[in-house]
Coordinates of C-alpha atoms in Angstrom, one line a residue:
X1 CA -19.6 -9.9 12.0
X2 CA -18.5 -10.1 16.1
X3 CA -16.4 -12.9 15.0
X4 CA -14.2 -10.3 12.5
X5 CA -14.0 -8.4 15.2
X6 CA -12.9 -10.2 17.8
X7 CA -10.5 -11.6 15.3
X8 CA -9.2 -8.4 14.4
X9 CA -8.5 -7.3 17.8
X10 CA -6.6 -10.6 18.6
X11 CA -4.5 -9.4 15.4
X12 CA -4.1 -6.5 16.8
X13 CA -2.8 -7.1 20.3
X14 CA -0.6 -9.5 18.6
X15 CA 0.8 -6.8 16.5
X16 CA 1.2 -4.2 18.9
X17 CA 3.5 -6.6 21.5
X18 CA 5.7 -7.2 18.3
X19 CA 8.8 -5.0 18.5
X20 CA 9.2 -4.4 14.6
X21 CA 5.9 -3.2 14.5
X22 CA 6.8 -0.5 16.9
X23 CA 10.4 -0.3 15.4
X24 CA 8.5 0.4 11.6
X25 CA 6.2 3.3 13.2
X26 CA 9.6 5.1 14.4
X27 CA 11.2 4.8 11.1
X28 CA 8.6 6.4 9.3
X29 CA 8.4 9.1 11.4
X30 CA 11.7 9.3 11.8
X31 CA 11.9 9.7 8.0
X32 CA 8.9 12.1 7.4
X33 CA 10.5 14.5 10.0
X34 CA 13.5 14.3 8.2
X35 CA 12.0 15.1 4.8
X36 CA 9.7 17.4 6.3
X37 CA 12.6 19.8 7.7
X38 CA 14.8 19.2 4.6
X39 CA 11.9 20.0 2.1
X40 CA 11.4 23.8 3.1
X41 CA 14.9 24.4 1.7
X42 CA 13.6 24.6 -2.0
X43 CA 10.8 26.5 -1.5
X44 CA 11.6 29.7 -2.3
X45 CA 13.4 28.7 -5.9
X46 CA 10.9 26.5 -7.2
X47 CA 7.9 28.2 -5.6
X48 CA 6.4 25.1 -3.5
X49 CA 5.7 25.2 0.0
X50 CA 7.2 22.5 2.8
X51 CA 4.0 20.8 2.9
X52 CA 4.1 20.0 -1.6
X53 CA 7.7 19.2 -1.2
X54 CA 7.0 16.9 1.6
X55 CA 4.2 15.5 -0.2
X56 CA 6.3 14.3 -2.9
X57 CA 9.2 12.9 -1.0
X58 CA 6.8 11.0 1.2
X59 CA 4.9 9.6 -1.8
X60 CA 8.3 8.3 -3.2
X61 CA 9.1 6.7 -0.1
X62 CA 5.9 5.2 0.7
X63 CA 5.7 3.3 -2.7
X64 CA 9.0 1.3 -1.5
X65 CA 8.1 1.0 2.0
X66 CA 4.6 0.8 3.0
X67 CA 4.0 -2.2 0.2
X68 CA 7.0 -4.0 1.7
X69 CA 5.5 -3.7 5.2
X70 CA 2.6 -5.0 4.5
X71 CA 3.6 -8.0 2.6
X72 CA 6.0 -8.3 5.8
X73 CA 2.5 -8.6 7.7
X74 CA 0.4 -10.7 6.0
X75 CA 2.6 -12.9 3.7
X76 CA 2.8 -15.7 6.8
X77 CA -0.8 -14.6 8.2
X78 CA -2.2 -17.7 7.2
X79 CA 0.6 -20.3 6.2
X80 CA 2.6 -19.8 8.7
X81 CA -0.1 -20.8 11.1
X82 CA -1.4 -23.3 9.6
X83 CA 2.8 -24.6 9.2
X84 CA 2.9 -24.0 12.8
X85 CA 0.0 -25.7 14.1
X86 CA -1.6 -22.7 15.9
X87 CA -4.5 -22.0 13.0
X88 CA -7.2 -23.1 15.9
X89 CA -9.7 -20.6 14.7
X90 CA -11.2 -23.1 12.0
X91 CA -11.7 -25.7 15.0
X92 CA -14.6 -23.0 15.9
X93 CA -17.9 -22.4 13.9
X94 CA -16.3 -19.7 12.2
X95 CA -16.4 -19.4 8.7
X96 CA -13.0 -19.4 7.0
X97 CA -13.8 -15.8 5.4
X98 CA -14.4 -14.8 8.5
X99 CA -10.9 -15.8 9.7
X100 CA -9.5 -13.6 6.5
X101 CA -11.8 -10.8 7.0
X102 CA -10.8 -10.4 10.7
X103 CA -7.3 -11.1 10.2
X104 CA -6.7 -8.3 7.3
X105 CA -9.0 -5.9 9.5
X106 CA -6.7 -6.4 11.9
X107 CA -3.4 -5.8 10.2
X108 CA -5.2 -2.7 7.9
X109 CA -5.8 -1.1 11.4
X110 CA -1.7 -1.7 12.7
X111 CA -0.6 -0.7 9.5
X112 CA -3.3 2.5 9.2
X113 CA -1.7 3.6 12.9
X114 CA 2.1 3.1 11.6
X115 CA 1.1 4.9 8.8
X116 CA -0.8 7.7 10.3
X117 CA 1.5 8.4 13.6
X118 CA 4.3 8.3 11.3
X119 CA 3.5 10.4 8.6
X120 CA 1.1 12.5 10.7
X121 CA 4.1 13.8 13.1
X122 CA 5.6 15.6 9.6
X123 CA 2.1 17.1 9.2
X124 CA 1.9 18.5 12.8
X125 CA 5.1 20.2 12.7
X126 CA 4.8 21.9 9.0
X127 CA 1.2 22.8 10.5
X128 CA 2.4 24.3 13.7
X129 CA 5.0 26.4 11.8
X130 CA 2.3 28.0 9.9
X131 CA 3.7 26.1 6.4
X132 CA 0.0 24.9 5.3
X133 CA -2.9 26.2 3.2
X134 CA -5.9 24.5 2.5
X135 CA -5.1 23.4 -0.7
X136 CA -1.8 21.7 0.6
X137 CA -3.2 20.3 3.7
X138 CA -5.8 18.6 1.7
X139 CA -3.2 17.3 -0.5
X140 CA -1.1 16.0 2.9
X141 CA -4.5 14.3 4.3
X142 CA -5.1 12.5 0.8
X143 CA -1.4 10.8 0.8
X144 CA -2.0 9.3 4.0
X145 CA -5.0 8.1 3.5
X146 CA -4.2 6.7 0.1
X147 CA -1.0 5.4 1.9
X148 CA -3.0 3.2 4.1
X149 CA -4.9 2.0 1.1
X150 CA -1.7 1.1 -0.9
X151 CA -0.8 -0.7 1.9
X152 CA -4.0 -2.5 2.5
X153 CA -4.1 -3.5 -1.5
X154 CA -0.2 -5.0 -0.6
X155 CA -1.8 -6.9 2.4
X156 CA -4.8 -8.2 0.3
X157 CA -1.9 -9.2 -1.9
X158 CA -0.1 -11.0 0.8
X159 CA -3.1 -12.9 1.9
X160 CA -3.5 -14.3 -1.9
X161 CA 0.1 -15.2 -1.1
X162 CA -0.4 -17.1 2.3
X163 CA -3.4 -19.2 1.3
X164 CA -1.7 -20.3 -2.2
X165 CA 1.1 -22.2 -0.6
X166 CA 1.9 -24.6 2.1
X167 CA 5.1 -23.7 3.2
X168 CA 6.2 -20.6 4.8
X169 CA 9.5 -20.3 2.9
X170 CA 7.6 -20.3 -0.1
X171 CA 5.5 -17.6 0.7
X172 CA 8.4 -15.1 1.9
X173 CA 9.8 -15.9 -1.4
X174 CA 6.5 -15.2 -3.7
X175 CA 5.6 -11.9 -1.2
X176 CA 9.2 -10.4 -2.3
X177 CA 8.4 -11.3 -5.8
X178 CA 5.3 -9.6 -5.8
X179 CA 7.1 -6.7 -4.3
X180 CA 9.8 -6.6 -6.9
X181 CA 7.4 -6.9 -9.7
X182 CA 5.0 -4.4 -9.0
X183 CA 7.0 -1.8 -7.3
X184 CA 10.2 -1.9 -9.6
X185 CA 9.6 -4.3 -12.4
X186 CA 6.7 -3.2 -14.0
X187 CA 7.7 0.5 -14.7
X188 CA 11.0 -1.0 -16.5
X189 CA 9.2 -3.5 -18.0
X190 CA 6.2 -0.5 -19.3
X191 CA 9.2 2.1 -19.8
X192 CA 10.9 -0.7 -22.3
X193 CA 7.8 -1.4 -24.0
X194 CA 6.9 2.4 -24.9
X195 CA 10.3 2.7 -26.2
X196 CA 10.0 -0.4 -28.3
X197 CA 6.3 0.5 -29.4
X198 CA 7.5 4.4 -30.4
X199 CA 3.8 5.3 -30.3
X200 CA 2.8 3.2 -32.7
X201 CA 0.0 0.8 -31.2
X202 CA 0.5 1.9 -27.3
X203 CA -1.9 5.0 -27.4
X204 CA -2.8 7.6 -24.4
X205 CA -5.5 5.9 -23.4
X206 CA -3.8 2.7 -23.5
X207 CA -1.0 3.9 -21.0
X208 CA -3.6 5.2 -18.6
X209 CA -4.8 1.9 -18.3
X210 CA -1.9 0.1 -18.5
X211 CA -0.8 2.4 -15.2
X212 CA -4.1 0.9 -13.2
X213 CA -2.4 -2.8 -13.5
X214 CA 0.0 -1.8 -10.3
X215 CA -1.1 -0.3 -7.1
X216 CA 1.8 1.8 -7.2
X217 CA 1.0 3.3 -9.9
X218 CA -2.5 4.7 -9.0
X219 CA -0.9 5.4 -5.9
X220 CA 1.7 7.6 -7.6
X221 CA -1.0 9.1 -10.1
X222 CA -3.4 10.0 -7.6
X223 CA -0.7 11.8 -5.1
X224 CA 1.6 13.2 -7.9
X225 CA -0.8 14.1 -10.5
X226 CA -4.1 14.5 -8.5
X227 CA -3.4 17.7 -7.0
X228 CA -2.5 20.8 -8.7
X229 CA 0.3 22.5 -6.3
X230 CA 2.0 18.8 -5.8
X231 CA 2.1 17.8 -9.9
X232 CA 3.9 21.5 -10.4
X233 CA 6.6 20.6 -8.2
X234 CA 6.5 17.2 -8.7
X235 CA 7.1 17.4 -12.4
X236 CA 3.9 15.8 -13.5
X237 CA 2.0 18.5 -14.5
X238 CA 1.7 17.6 -18.0
X239 CA 1.1 13.8 -17.2
X240 CA -2.0 15.3 -14.7
X241 CA -3.6 17.2 -18.0
X242 CA -3.7 14.1 -19.9
X243 CA -4.9 11.8 -17.2
X244 CA -8.2 9.8 -17.9
X245 CA -9.0 9.4 -14.4
X246 CA -9.9 11.8 -11.7
X247 CA -9.0 11.4 -7.5
X248 CA -12.5 9.5 -7.1
X249 CA -11.5 6.8 -10.0
X250 CA -8.0 6.4 -8.9
X251 CA -9.2 5.5 -5.4
X252 CA -11.8 3.3 -6.6
X253 CA -9.2 1.8 -8.2
X254 CA -6.9 0.9 -5.5
X255 CA -10.2 -0.3 -3.9
X256 CA -10.3 -3.2 -6.7
X257 CA -6.9 -3.9 -5.7
X258 CA -7.9 -4.4 -2.1
X259 CA -11.1 -6.5 -3.1
X260 CA -9.9 -8.6 -5.6
X261 CA -7.1 -10.2 -4.0
X262 CA -9.0 -10.9 -0.5
X263 CA -12.0 -12.0 -2.1
X264 CA -9.7 -14.9 -3.6
X265 CA -7.8 -15.4 -1.0
X266 CA -10.9 -16.3 1.2
X267 CA -11.9 -18.3 -1.3
X268 CA -8.9 -20.5 -1.7
X269 CA -8.9 -21.0 1.9
X270 CA -12.2 -21.8 1.6
X271 CA -11.2 -25.0 -0.2
X272 CA -8.4 -25.9 0.7
X273 CA -7.2 -29.0 2.8
X274 CA -5.7 -27.8 6.0

């Protein structure tokens, strides 16, 4: 455990020296504050509070932004250092799975700080002007926490990519491919499948299970259909009533998306010739 913490601490220090990490935090804070201020405009029309509007807006933004940041952090975590000849940790009496776990832990902390500080700025502002009740605050906190979990899932996928190839350029291409498939193409393919099927074979239960095959869809279900006030404003109240999975089950599904790729990455690295 000590080795994992040491490796994680080194990754955190290295990331904090990286200017684009600081830029990403500032970008997330700027976007969150902008959406928070703009989100208060339609409150009187649709009956939703500013915090619910902000949760919907930030959830939609997070699905595109956080997975991309996570993959950029992790795609060369192993293959990049191996290619540069700087993966010196393997020369020490440290298990390879500890290297993966330590690096992953460091990147999760960095991504968690980015997300919490960036999105937390909007929550603090809205809380200061009295725009939040208990249920809205819970929805906002759930959005921030699940955003970190979504980022962790894509970090794990980035590590899996990083140990699967021997070339940093190929790892970058595969990481972008993962982002395109899971963030954009999967939902388009699923929609096309539903249109073509016309309800003949894909039942409601099957559709709910298909959504679990994409961490971005799990995140969307949790935030846009998991809280009553938010689901009303997001237009997903009907889906929320039909959903077969509660918030705990959806968080567990995100946990599987973290654990499975990370475990596979550790197994592949233990067998890889470096």
